[in-house]
């Protein structure tokens, strides 16, 4: 394989890649509102002469390059979070900016850069005849990831009936290769009380006071969760707080919290719920503990319900997919660092639920995700496109 030719071809596509990313950033595309972003990606895939481009019932765009039966997929979720407090941005998050080394804007790192590099990586495969005859490359622009990680791939695997041999996740990796991540859950604890006039609180039963006891025990529970030598520690934190009360002059008769529970290797959703059920304050106050269920309609109008449980996953260092990605990086750019993500990706479904191997390498920085003044490095876009182009042949030859 001529690795220098791969890098040179990626460099030649630089202007088109930068333009494509700038145009994607300019289209607001939060979860469940990605329609116009998907349309723009379809247009680019058709321009790059993908063999087939289609949009499925959930709204994911699927671009195929090659005619083989064995599929290697490159996944990029193309929805973004909102912009938060506008005053925290030094520039317009949708107009973005571009200088000699960077492109900024909402989604620059998380994770519109990934679809740009994946589309052009597939095109480089075609240009340099790097696609083995028995393989097909699938580039997916997936929806609703920010709302419900992996829901898009549940649909692709269960409804589109597509099961790749392995998947490259193009979430930002800070230039390293990732082979795992912790899982997560979204949990609700709710406790009831009895309202009364605030001038005589002893007549009621204040749900917020009950929740205060629970919160202290939840905080303490975080300190004694399991630790994995690779993925690290399981964690939990309270992410939201709710209440119900007849007025500001009344005792609250309901209090609830949402918990962001991160699951390390070996932890199960049943275990995570049981740990909360067993808290003395939960038992004392008869609190309800439950897992959230995601039921928001996609931009297509389809509702594809899913429990808010997202399993942890680890791919062994010696797996052929890891070896192929490491070999591509070594030949193109030198020996890589192989590690893990701190946050969650679509791998929770692809590998966590369905056992399809995943490896991560994507443009941008994990710390830029969901942050104001989000940016990515132009060099990352080119490096990722080049590396993606080298993977299928190396994988087919055993890395």
Tab-separated table of C-alpha atoms in Angstrom:
chain	number	residue	atom	x	y	z
A	1	UNK	CA	0.000	0.000	0.000
A	2	UNK	CA	1.316	3.449	-0.922
A	3	UNK	CA	0.725	5.343	2.325
A	4	UNK	CA	2.298	8.508	0.974
A	5	UNK	CA	-0.190	8.540	-1.891
A	6	UNK	CA	-3.029	8.212	0.615
A	7	UNK	CA	-1.844	11.241	2.566
A	8	UNK	CA	-1.314	13.279	-0.581
A	9	UNK	CA	-4.799	12.447	-1.855
A	10	UNK	CA	-6.331	13.470	1.468
A	11	UNK	CA	-4.448	16.772	1.253
A	12	UNK	CA	-5.815	17.361	-2.241
A	13	UNK	CA	-9.360	17.102	-0.894
A	14	UNK	CA	-8.675	19.606	1.903
A	15	UNK	CA	-10.615	22.555	0.385
A	16	UNK	CA	-13.707	20.426	-0.234
A	17	UNK	CA	-13.552	18.950	3.276
A	18	UNK	CA	-13.233	22.339	4.963
A	19	UNK	CA	-16.107	23.727	2.910
A	20	UNK	CA	-18.306	20.734	3.688
A	21	UNK	CA	-17.712	21.072	7.434
A	22	UNK	CA	-18.394	24.815	7.389
A	23	UNK	CA	-21.679	24.213	5.568
A	24	UNK	CA	-22.766	21.504	8.009
A	25	UNK	CA	-21.991	23.726	10.993
A	26	UNK	CA	-24.170	26.457	9.475
A	27	UNK	CA	-27.264	24.189	9.615
A	28	UNK	CA	-28.751	23.840	13.122
A	29	UNK	CA	-29.316	20.139	13.733
A	30	UNK	CA	-30.136	19.264	17.308
A	31	UNK	CA	-31.510	15.799	18.075
A	32	UNK	CA	-34.878	15.209	16.353
A	33	UNK	CA	-34.265	18.216	14.082
A	34	UNK	CA	-31.555	16.910	11.753
A	35	UNK	CA	-33.502	16.828	8.469
A	36	UNK	CA	-31.613	19.617	6.675
A	37	UNK	CA	-28.231	18.308	7.843
A	38	UNK	CA	-29.090	14.867	6.452
A	39	UNK	CA	-30.134	16.405	3.122
A	40	UNK	CA	-26.765	18.172	2.862
A	41	UNK	CA	-24.888	14.932	3.597
A	42	UNK	CA	-26.899	13.064	0.952
A	43	UNK	CA	-25.889	15.745	-1.547
A	44	UNK	CA	-22.195	15.370	-0.676
A	45	UNK	CA	-22.301	11.568	-0.842
A	46	UNK	CA	-23.888	11.733	-4.282
A	47	UNK	CA	-21.251	14.213	-5.446
A	48	UNK	CA	-18.542	11.836	-4.180
A	49	UNK	CA	-20.138	9.032	-6.231
A	50	UNK	CA	-21.165	6.640	-3.503
A	51	UNK	CA	-22.713	3.571	-5.123
A	52	UNK	CA	-25.906	3.897	-3.089
A	53	UNK	CA	-27.238	6.587	-0.773
A	54	UNK	CA	-30.465	6.207	1.156
A	55	UNK	CA	-32.218	7.560	4.232
A	56	UNK	CA	-33.918	5.035	6.493
A	57	UNK	CA	-37.148	5.302	8.455
A	58	UNK	CA	-35.512	6.833	11.526
A	59	UNK	CA	-33.738	9.421	9.377
A	60	UNK	CA	-30.192	7.992	9.312
A	61	UNK	CA	-28.312	8.485	6.038
A	62	UNK	CA	-26.576	5.350	4.734
A	63	UNK	CA	-23.910	5.689	2.056
A	64	UNK	CA	-22.475	2.549	0.417
A	65	UNK	CA	-19.199	2.293	-1.499
A	66	UNK	CA	-18.388	-1.046	-3.097
A	67	UNK	CA	-20.367	-4.183	-3.884
A	68	UNK	CA	-18.926	-6.805	-1.528
A	69	UNK	CA	-20.963	-8.772	0.995
A	70	UNK	CA	-18.692	-8.006	3.982
A	71	UNK	CA	-19.380	-4.584	5.487
A	72	UNK	CA	-17.008	-2.247	7.288
A	73	UNK	CA	-18.903	0.747	8.647
A	74	UNK	CA	-17.767	4.247	9.593
A	75	UNK	CA	-20.268	5.880	11.921
A	76	UNK	CA	-20.726	9.587	12.645
A	77	UNK	CA	-23.683	10.907	14.567
A	78	UNK	CA	-24.662	14.195	12.946
A	79	UNK	CA	-26.976	15.688	15.562
A	80	UNK	CA	-25.598	18.283	17.950
A	81	UNK	CA	-26.507	19.711	21.315
A	82	UNK	CA	-27.799	23.266	21.560
A	83	UNK	CA	-25.628	26.316	22.123
A	84	UNK	CA	-26.442	26.975	25.773
A	85	UNK	CA	-25.838	30.527	26.994
A	86	UNK	CA	-25.076	32.601	23.889
A	87	UNK	CA	-22.955	35.031	25.904
A	88	UNK	CA	-20.407	32.256	26.512
A	89	UNK	CA	-19.584	32.123	22.794
A	90	UNK	CA	-16.908	34.400	21.362
A	91	UNK	CA	-18.338	33.904	17.848
A	92	UNK	CA	-21.606	32.915	16.225
A	93	UNK	CA	-21.858	29.135	16.809
A	94	UNK	CA	-23.527	28.494	13.434
A	95	UNK	CA	-21.600	30.985	11.328
A	96	UNK	CA	-18.453	29.593	12.935
A	97	UNK	CA	-14.982	30.593	11.881
A	98	UNK	CA	-12.025	29.302	9.917
A	99	UNK	CA	-8.361	30.183	10.147
A	100	UNK	CA	-5.186	28.543	8.920
A	101	UNK	CA	-5.354	25.633	11.375
A	102	UNK	CA	-8.878	25.467	12.842
A	103	UNK	CA	-12.568	25.397	12.078
A	104	UNK	CA	-14.954	26.485	14.828
A	105	UNK	CA	-18.677	26.162	15.400
A	106	UNK	CA	-21.263	23.969	17.075
A	107	UNK	CA	-20.554	20.381	16.066
A	108	UNK	CA	-17.008	21.004	14.810
A	109	UNK	CA	-15.635	18.308	17.123
A	110	UNK	CA	-18.849	16.608	18.277
A	111	UNK	CA	-19.177	15.421	15.717
A	112	UNK	CA	-19.699	16.800	12.264
A	113	UNK	CA	-16.013	16.495	11.467
A	114	UNK	CA	-16.415	12.721	11.641
A	115	UNK	CA	-18.903	12.518	8.770
A	116	UNK	CA	-16.671	14.783	6.667
A	117	UNK	CA	-13.608	12.579	7.153
A	118	UNK	CA	-15.592	9.368	6.658
A	119	UNK	CA	-17.151	10.518	3.385
A	120	UNK	CA	-13.821	11.595	1.956
A	121	UNK	CA	-12.019	8.549	3.326
A	122	UNK	CA	-14.413	6.392	1.298
A	123	UNK	CA	-13.753	8.507	-1.787
A	124	UNK	CA	-9.983	8.080	-1.337
A	125	UNK	CA	-10.510	4.307	-1.222
A	126	UNK	CA	-12.193	4.544	-4.611
A	127	UNK	CA	-9.568	6.899	-6.077
A	128	UNK	CA	-6.660	4.643	-5.051
A	129	UNK	CA	-8.449	1.299	-5.489
A	130	UNK	CA	-8.064	0.431	-1.819
A	131	UNK	CA	-11.395	-1.329	-1.399
A	132	UNK	CA	-11.056	-5.158	-1.409
A	133	UNK	CA	-13.478	-6.792	-3.827
A	134	UNK	CA	-15.341	-8.735	-1.143
A	135	UNK	CA	-16.004	-5.644	1.024
A	136	UNK	CA	-18.507	-2.830	1.039
A	137	UNK	CA	-17.902	0.399	2.926
A	138	UNK	CA	-20.878	1.877	4.776
A	139	UNK	CA	-20.723	5.482	5.968
A	140	UNK	CA	-23.549	6.340	8.350
A	141	UNK	CA	-24.724	9.789	9.369
A	142	UNK	CA	-26.799	8.876	12.395
A	143	UNK	CA	-29.477	10.798	14.296
A	144	UNK	CA	-30.655	11.279	17.892
A	145	UNK	CA	-27.355	10.184	19.449
A	146	UNK	CA	-27.186	13.184	21.756
A	147	UNK	CA	-30.654	12.295	23.070
A	148	UNK	CA	-30.290	8.507	23.174
A	149	UNK	CA	-26.869	6.999	22.388
A	150	UNK	CA	-27.060	4.036	20.052
A	151	UNK	CA	-30.794	4.263	19.290
A	152	UNK	CA	-29.871	4.956	15.660
A	153	UNK	CA	-27.869	1.723	15.471
A	154	UNK	CA	-30.576	-0.277	17.181
A	155	UNK	CA	-32.705	0.762	14.218
A	156	UNK	CA	-29.983	0.076	11.616
A	157	UNK	CA	-29.324	-3.419	12.990
A	158	UNK	CA	-32.893	-4.443	13.856
A	159	UNK	CA	-34.940	-2.708	11.147
A	160	UNK	CA	-32.517	-2.043	8.265
A	161	UNK	CA	-31.043	-5.532	8.911
A	162	UNK	CA	-27.464	-4.301	8.459
A	163	UNK	CA	-24.770	-6.041	10.523
A	164	UNK	CA	-21.236	-4.835	9.734
A	165	UNK	CA	-18.158	-6.929	10.409
A	166	UNK	CA	-16.862	-4.057	12.507
A	167	UNK	CA	-17.493	-0.347	12.936
A	168	UNK	CA	-15.107	2.590	13.146
A	169	UNK	CA	-16.665	5.200	15.426
A	170	UNK	CA	-15.591	8.674	14.314
A	171	UNK	CA	-16.293	10.505	17.577
A	172	UNK	CA	-13.400	12.804	18.600
A	173	UNK	CA	-10.431	10.910	20.061
A	174	UNK	CA	-7.748	13.605	20.515
A	175	UNK	CA	-5.541	11.814	17.989
A	176	UNK	CA	-5.529	8.477	19.817
A	177	UNK	CA	-7.276	5.187	19.046
A	178	UNK	CA	-10.034	4.130	21.441
A	179	UNK	CA	-11.176	0.577	22.077
A	180	UNK	CA	-13.757	0.993	24.813
A	181	UNK	CA	-15.906	3.193	27.001
A	182	UNK	CA	-17.985	3.071	30.135
A	183	UNK	CA	-21.694	2.572	29.764
A	184	UNK	CA	-24.418	4.692	31.294
A	185	UNK	CA	-28.004	4.794	32.532
A	186	UNK	CA	-30.583	7.503	33.119
A	187	UNK	CA	-32.409	6.897	36.415
A	188	UNK	CA	-35.210	8.721	38.228
A	189	UNK	CA	-35.875	8.693	41.963
A	190	UNK	CA	-39.226	10.110	43.061
A	191	UNK	CA	-40.676	10.564	46.542
A	192	UNK	CA	-44.168	11.708	47.542
A	193	UNK	CA	-45.305	14.026	50.333
A	194	UNK	CA	-48.462	15.829	51.415
A	195	UNK	CA	-48.973	19.514	50.735
A	196	UNK	CA	-50.326	22.078	53.169
A	197	UNK	CA	-50.167	25.825	53.683
A	198	UNK	CA	-46.618	27.047	54.143
A	199	UNK	CA	-47.601	28.962	57.271
A	200	UNK	CA	-48.135	25.673	59.110
A	201	UNK	CA	-45.678	23.178	57.579
A	202	UNK	CA	-46.209	20.695	60.416
A	203	UNK	CA	-49.607	19.867	58.884
A	204	UNK	CA	-47.974	18.452	55.747
A	205	UNK	CA	-45.203	16.076	54.766
A	206	UNK	CA	-42.456	17.845	52.809
A	207	UNK	CA	-41.205	15.720	49.895
A	208	UNK	CA	-38.144	17.938	49.406
A	209	UNK	CA	-36.943	17.231	52.954
A	210	UNK	CA	-37.238	13.496	52.226
A	211	UNK	CA	-35.303	13.933	49.001
A	212	UNK	CA	-32.576	15.823	50.870
A	213	UNK	CA	-31.823	12.657	52.866
A	214	UNK	CA	-31.785	10.592	49.686
A	215	UNK	CA	-29.442	13.017	47.929
A	216	UNK	CA	-26.847	12.741	50.706
A	217	UNK	CA	-26.861	8.935	50.435
A	218	UNK	CA	-26.682	9.055	46.625
A	219	UNK	CA	-23.631	11.301	46.909
A	220	UNK	CA	-21.979	8.857	49.305
A	221	UNK	CA	-22.807	5.864	47.077
A	222	UNK	CA	-20.683	7.363	44.294
A	223	UNK	CA	-17.565	6.912	46.433
A	224	UNK	CA	-17.947	3.132	46.711
A	225	UNK	CA	-18.783	2.057	43.173
A	226	UNK	CA	-16.779	-0.548	41.270
A	227	UNK	CA	-13.471	0.158	39.507
A	228	UNK	CA	-12.182	-1.496	36.290
A	229	UNK	CA	-8.460	-1.475	35.508
A	230	UNK	CA	-9.041	-0.169	31.949
A	231	UNK	CA	-12.334	1.727	31.917
A	232	UNK	CA	-11.938	3.154	35.407
A	233	UNK	CA	-14.562	3.744	38.071
A	234	UNK	CA	-18.323	3.607	37.866
A	235	UNK	CA	-19.849	6.933	38.845
A	236	UNK	CA	-23.155	8.622	39.452
A	237	UNK	CA	-24.232	12.205	39.778
A	238	UNK	CA	-27.509	14.043	40.171
A	239	UNK	CA	-28.168	15.844	36.897
A	240	UNK	CA	-31.666	17.282	37.399
A	241	UNK	CA	-34.072	18.135	40.216
A	242	UNK	CA	-37.872	18.466	40.047
A	243	UNK	CA	-40.697	19.213	42.465
A	244	UNK	CA	-44.421	19.692	42.629
A	245	UNK	CA	-46.222	22.040	44.976
A	246	UNK	CA	-49.552	23.867	44.844
A	247	UNK	CA	-47.721	27.197	45.178
A	248	UNK	CA	-44.650	28.924	46.582
A	249	UNK	CA	-46.685	29.250	49.794
A	250	UNK	CA	-47.146	25.505	50.231
A	251	UNK	CA	-45.271	22.395	51.276
A	252	UNK	CA	-44.010	20.361	48.312
A	253	UNK	CA	-45.879	17.103	47.756
A	254	UNK	CA	-43.472	15.576	45.223
A	255	UNK	CA	-39.720	15.688	44.733
A	256	UNK	CA	-37.670	13.868	42.095
A	257	UNK	CA	-34.115	13.738	40.799
A	258	UNK	CA	-32.485	12.417	37.650
A	259	UNK	CA	-29.246	10.464	38.016
A	260	UNK	CA	-26.544	10.117	35.382
A	261	UNK	CA	-25.067	6.694	36.183
A	262	UNK	CA	-21.842	5.693	34.434
A	263	UNK	CA	-21.288	1.928	34.337
A	264	UNK	CA	-17.830	0.425	34.302
A	265	UNK	CA	-17.023	-3.051	32.999
A	266	UNK	CA	-19.011	-5.734	34.819
A	267	UNK	CA	-21.734	-3.465	36.196
A	268	UNK	CA	-25.313	-4.207	35.094
A	269	UNK	CA	-28.449	-2.083	34.954
A	270	UNK	CA	-30.102	-4.388	37.481
A	271	UNK	CA	-27.230	-3.891	39.899
A	272	UNK	CA	-27.278	-0.119	39.456
A	273	UNK	CA	-30.987	0.057	40.280
A	274	UNK	CA	-30.649	-2.330	43.202
A	275	UNK	CA	-27.927	-0.179	44.792
A	276	UNK	CA	-30.387	2.709	44.861
A	277	UNK	CA	-33.315	0.596	46.076
A	278	UNK	CA	-31.103	-0.507	48.985
A	279	UNK	CA	-30.323	3.013	50.233
A	280	UNK	CA	-31.803	3.356	53.740
A	281	UNK	CA	-33.463	6.689	52.927
A	282	UNK	CA	-35.084	5.262	49.795
A	283	UNK	CA	-36.565	2.435	51.837
A	284	UNK	CA	-37.530	4.771	54.691
A	285	UNK	CA	-39.484	7.144	52.475
A	286	UNK	CA	-40.889	4.582	50.019
A	287	UNK	CA	-39.195	6.315	47.088
A	288	UNK	CA	-39.692	5.009	43.557
A	289	UNK	CA	-36.558	4.149	41.544
A	290	UNK	CA	-36.914	3.637	37.797
A	291	UNK	CA	-35.012	3.740	34.531
A	292	UNK	CA	-36.056	6.369	32.016
A	293	UNK	CA	-37.461	5.302	28.655
A	294	UNK	CA	-36.774	7.306	25.486
A	295	UNK	CA	-39.836	7.881	23.285
A	296	UNK	CA	-39.249	11.105	21.356
A	297	UNK	CA	-40.212	11.168	17.666
A	298	UNK	CA	-37.401	11.378	15.122
A	299	UNK	CA	-37.517	14.155	12.543
A	300	UNK	CA	-39.257	11.610	10.293
A	301	UNK	CA	-42.057	11.334	12.861
A	302	UNK	CA	-41.123	7.773	13.850
A	303	UNK	CA	-41.034	6.869	17.542
A	304	UNK	CA	-38.628	3.988	18.242
A	305	UNK	CA	-38.791	3.445	22.022
A	306	UNK	CA	-35.780	2.331	24.013
A	307	UNK	CA	-34.804	1.967	27.658
A	308	UNK	CA	-32.179	4.507	28.684
A	309	UNK	CA	-29.538	1.841	29.312
A	310	UNK	CA	-26.277	2.024	27.398
A	311	UNK	CA	-23.833	-0.853	28.112
A	312	UNK	CA	-20.091	-0.533	28.591
A	313	UNK	CA	-17.814	-2.254	26.074
A	314	UNK	CA	-14.140	-3.111	25.564
A	315	UNK	CA	-12.523	-4.545	22.429
A	316	UNK	CA	-9.332	-6.542	23.132
A	317	UNK	CA	-6.019	-5.072	22.014
A	318	UNK	CA	-5.306	-8.082	19.816
A	319	UNK	CA	-8.620	-7.984	17.924
A	320	UNK	CA	-8.081	-7.781	14.123
A	321	UNK	CA	-10.036	-4.506	13.939
A	322	UNK	CA	-7.811	-2.851	16.548
A	323	UNK	CA	-4.728	-4.224	14.835
A	324	UNK	CA	-5.839	-2.859	11.454
A	325	UNK	CA	-6.487	0.651	12.793
A	326	UNK	CA	-3.198	0.647	14.715
A	327	UNK	CA	-1.344	-0.560	11.604
A	328	UNK	CA	-2.925	2.199	9.513
A	329	UNK	CA	-1.886	4.843	12.040
A	330	UNK	CA	1.628	3.423	12.426
A	331	UNK	CA	2.272	3.394	8.685
A	332	UNK	CA	0.770	6.831	8.099
A	333	UNK	CA	1.691	8.819	11.198
A	334	UNK	CA	3.670	6.694	13.650
A	335	UNK	CA	2.886	4.556	16.678
A	336	UNK	CA	-0.443	5.609	18.285
A	337	UNK	CA	-1.686	5.722	21.836
A	338	UNK	CA	-4.525	3.230	22.340
A	339	UNK	CA	-6.952	4.127	25.118
A	340	UNK	CA	-10.672	4.780	25.810
A	341	UNK	CA	-13.356	7.470	25.757
A	342	UNK	CA	-14.571	9.173	28.915
A	343	UNK	CA	-17.959	9.919	27.344
A	344	UNK	CA	-20.458	7.636	25.620
A	345	UNK	CA	-20.841	6.789	21.914
A	346	UNK	CA	-23.017	4.726	19.587
A	347	UNK	CA	-20.771	1.809	20.536
A	348	UNK	CA	-23.157	1.192	23.446
A	349	UNK	CA	-25.519	-0.395	20.939
A	350	UNK	CA	-23.170	-1.589	18.214
A	351	UNK	CA	-20.915	-3.553	20.572
A	352	UNK	CA	-22.564	-3.148	23.970
A	353	UNK	CA	-25.958	-4.551	22.900
A	354	UNK	CA	-25.172	-6.465	19.696
A	355	UNK	CA	-21.536	-7.565	20.062
A	356	UNK	CA	-20.324	-6.016	16.781
A	357	UNK	CA	-16.697	-4.897	17.306
A	358	UNK	CA	-15.995	-1.148	17.474
A	359	UNK	CA	-12.811	0.893	17.254
A	360	UNK	CA	-12.679	4.650	17.692
A	361	UNK	CA	-10.644	7.210	15.780
A	362	UNK	CA	-12.088	10.584	14.932
A	363	UNK	CA	-11.252	14.239	14.355
A	364	UNK	CA	-11.507	16.716	17.187
A	365	UNK	CA	-11.171	16.791	20.936
A	366	UNK	CA	-13.307	15.079	23.553
A	367	UNK	CA	-13.123	18.139	25.821
A	368	UNK	CA	-14.668	20.294	23.063
A	369	UNK	CA	-17.891	18.265	23.149
A	370	UNK	CA	-20.876	20.317	24.373
A	371	UNK	CA	-18.595	23.246	25.223
A	372	UNK	CA	-18.911	26.856	24.030
A	373	UNK	CA	-16.433	28.004	21.352
A	374	UNK	CA	-16.211	24.462	19.984
A	375	UNK	CA	-13.507	23.881	17.370
A	376	UNK	CA	-11.521	21.189	15.576
A	377	UNK	CA	-8.138	21.087	13.880
A	378	UNK	CA	-8.036	20.975	10.108
A	379	UNK	CA	-5.142	18.526	10.305
A	380	UNK	CA	-7.382	16.069	12.172
A	381	UNK	CA	-9.877	15.996	9.299
A	382	UNK	CA	-7.168	15.078	6.796
A	383	UNK	CA	-5.446	12.542	9.056
A	384	UNK	CA	-8.713	10.745	9.750
A	385	UNK	CA	-9.732	10.614	6.086
A	386	UNK	CA	-6.328	9.139	5.212
A	387	UNK	CA	-6.430	6.592	8.010
A	388	UNK	CA	-9.975	5.507	7.174
A	389	UNK	CA	-8.916	4.895	3.564
A	390	UNK	CA	-6.146	2.520	4.668
A	391	UNK	CA	-8.216	0.396	7.051
A	392	UNK	CA	-10.155	-2.041	4.774
A	393	UNK	CA	-7.136	-3.478	2.971
A	394	UNK	CA	-5.149	-3.789	6.188
A	395	UNK	CA	-8.087	-5.445	7.926
A	396	UNK	CA	-8.571	-7.820	5.006
A	397	UNK	CA	-4.893	-8.774	5.282
A	398	UNK	CA	-5.096	-9.334	9.031
A	399	UNK	CA	-3.688	-5.939	10.092
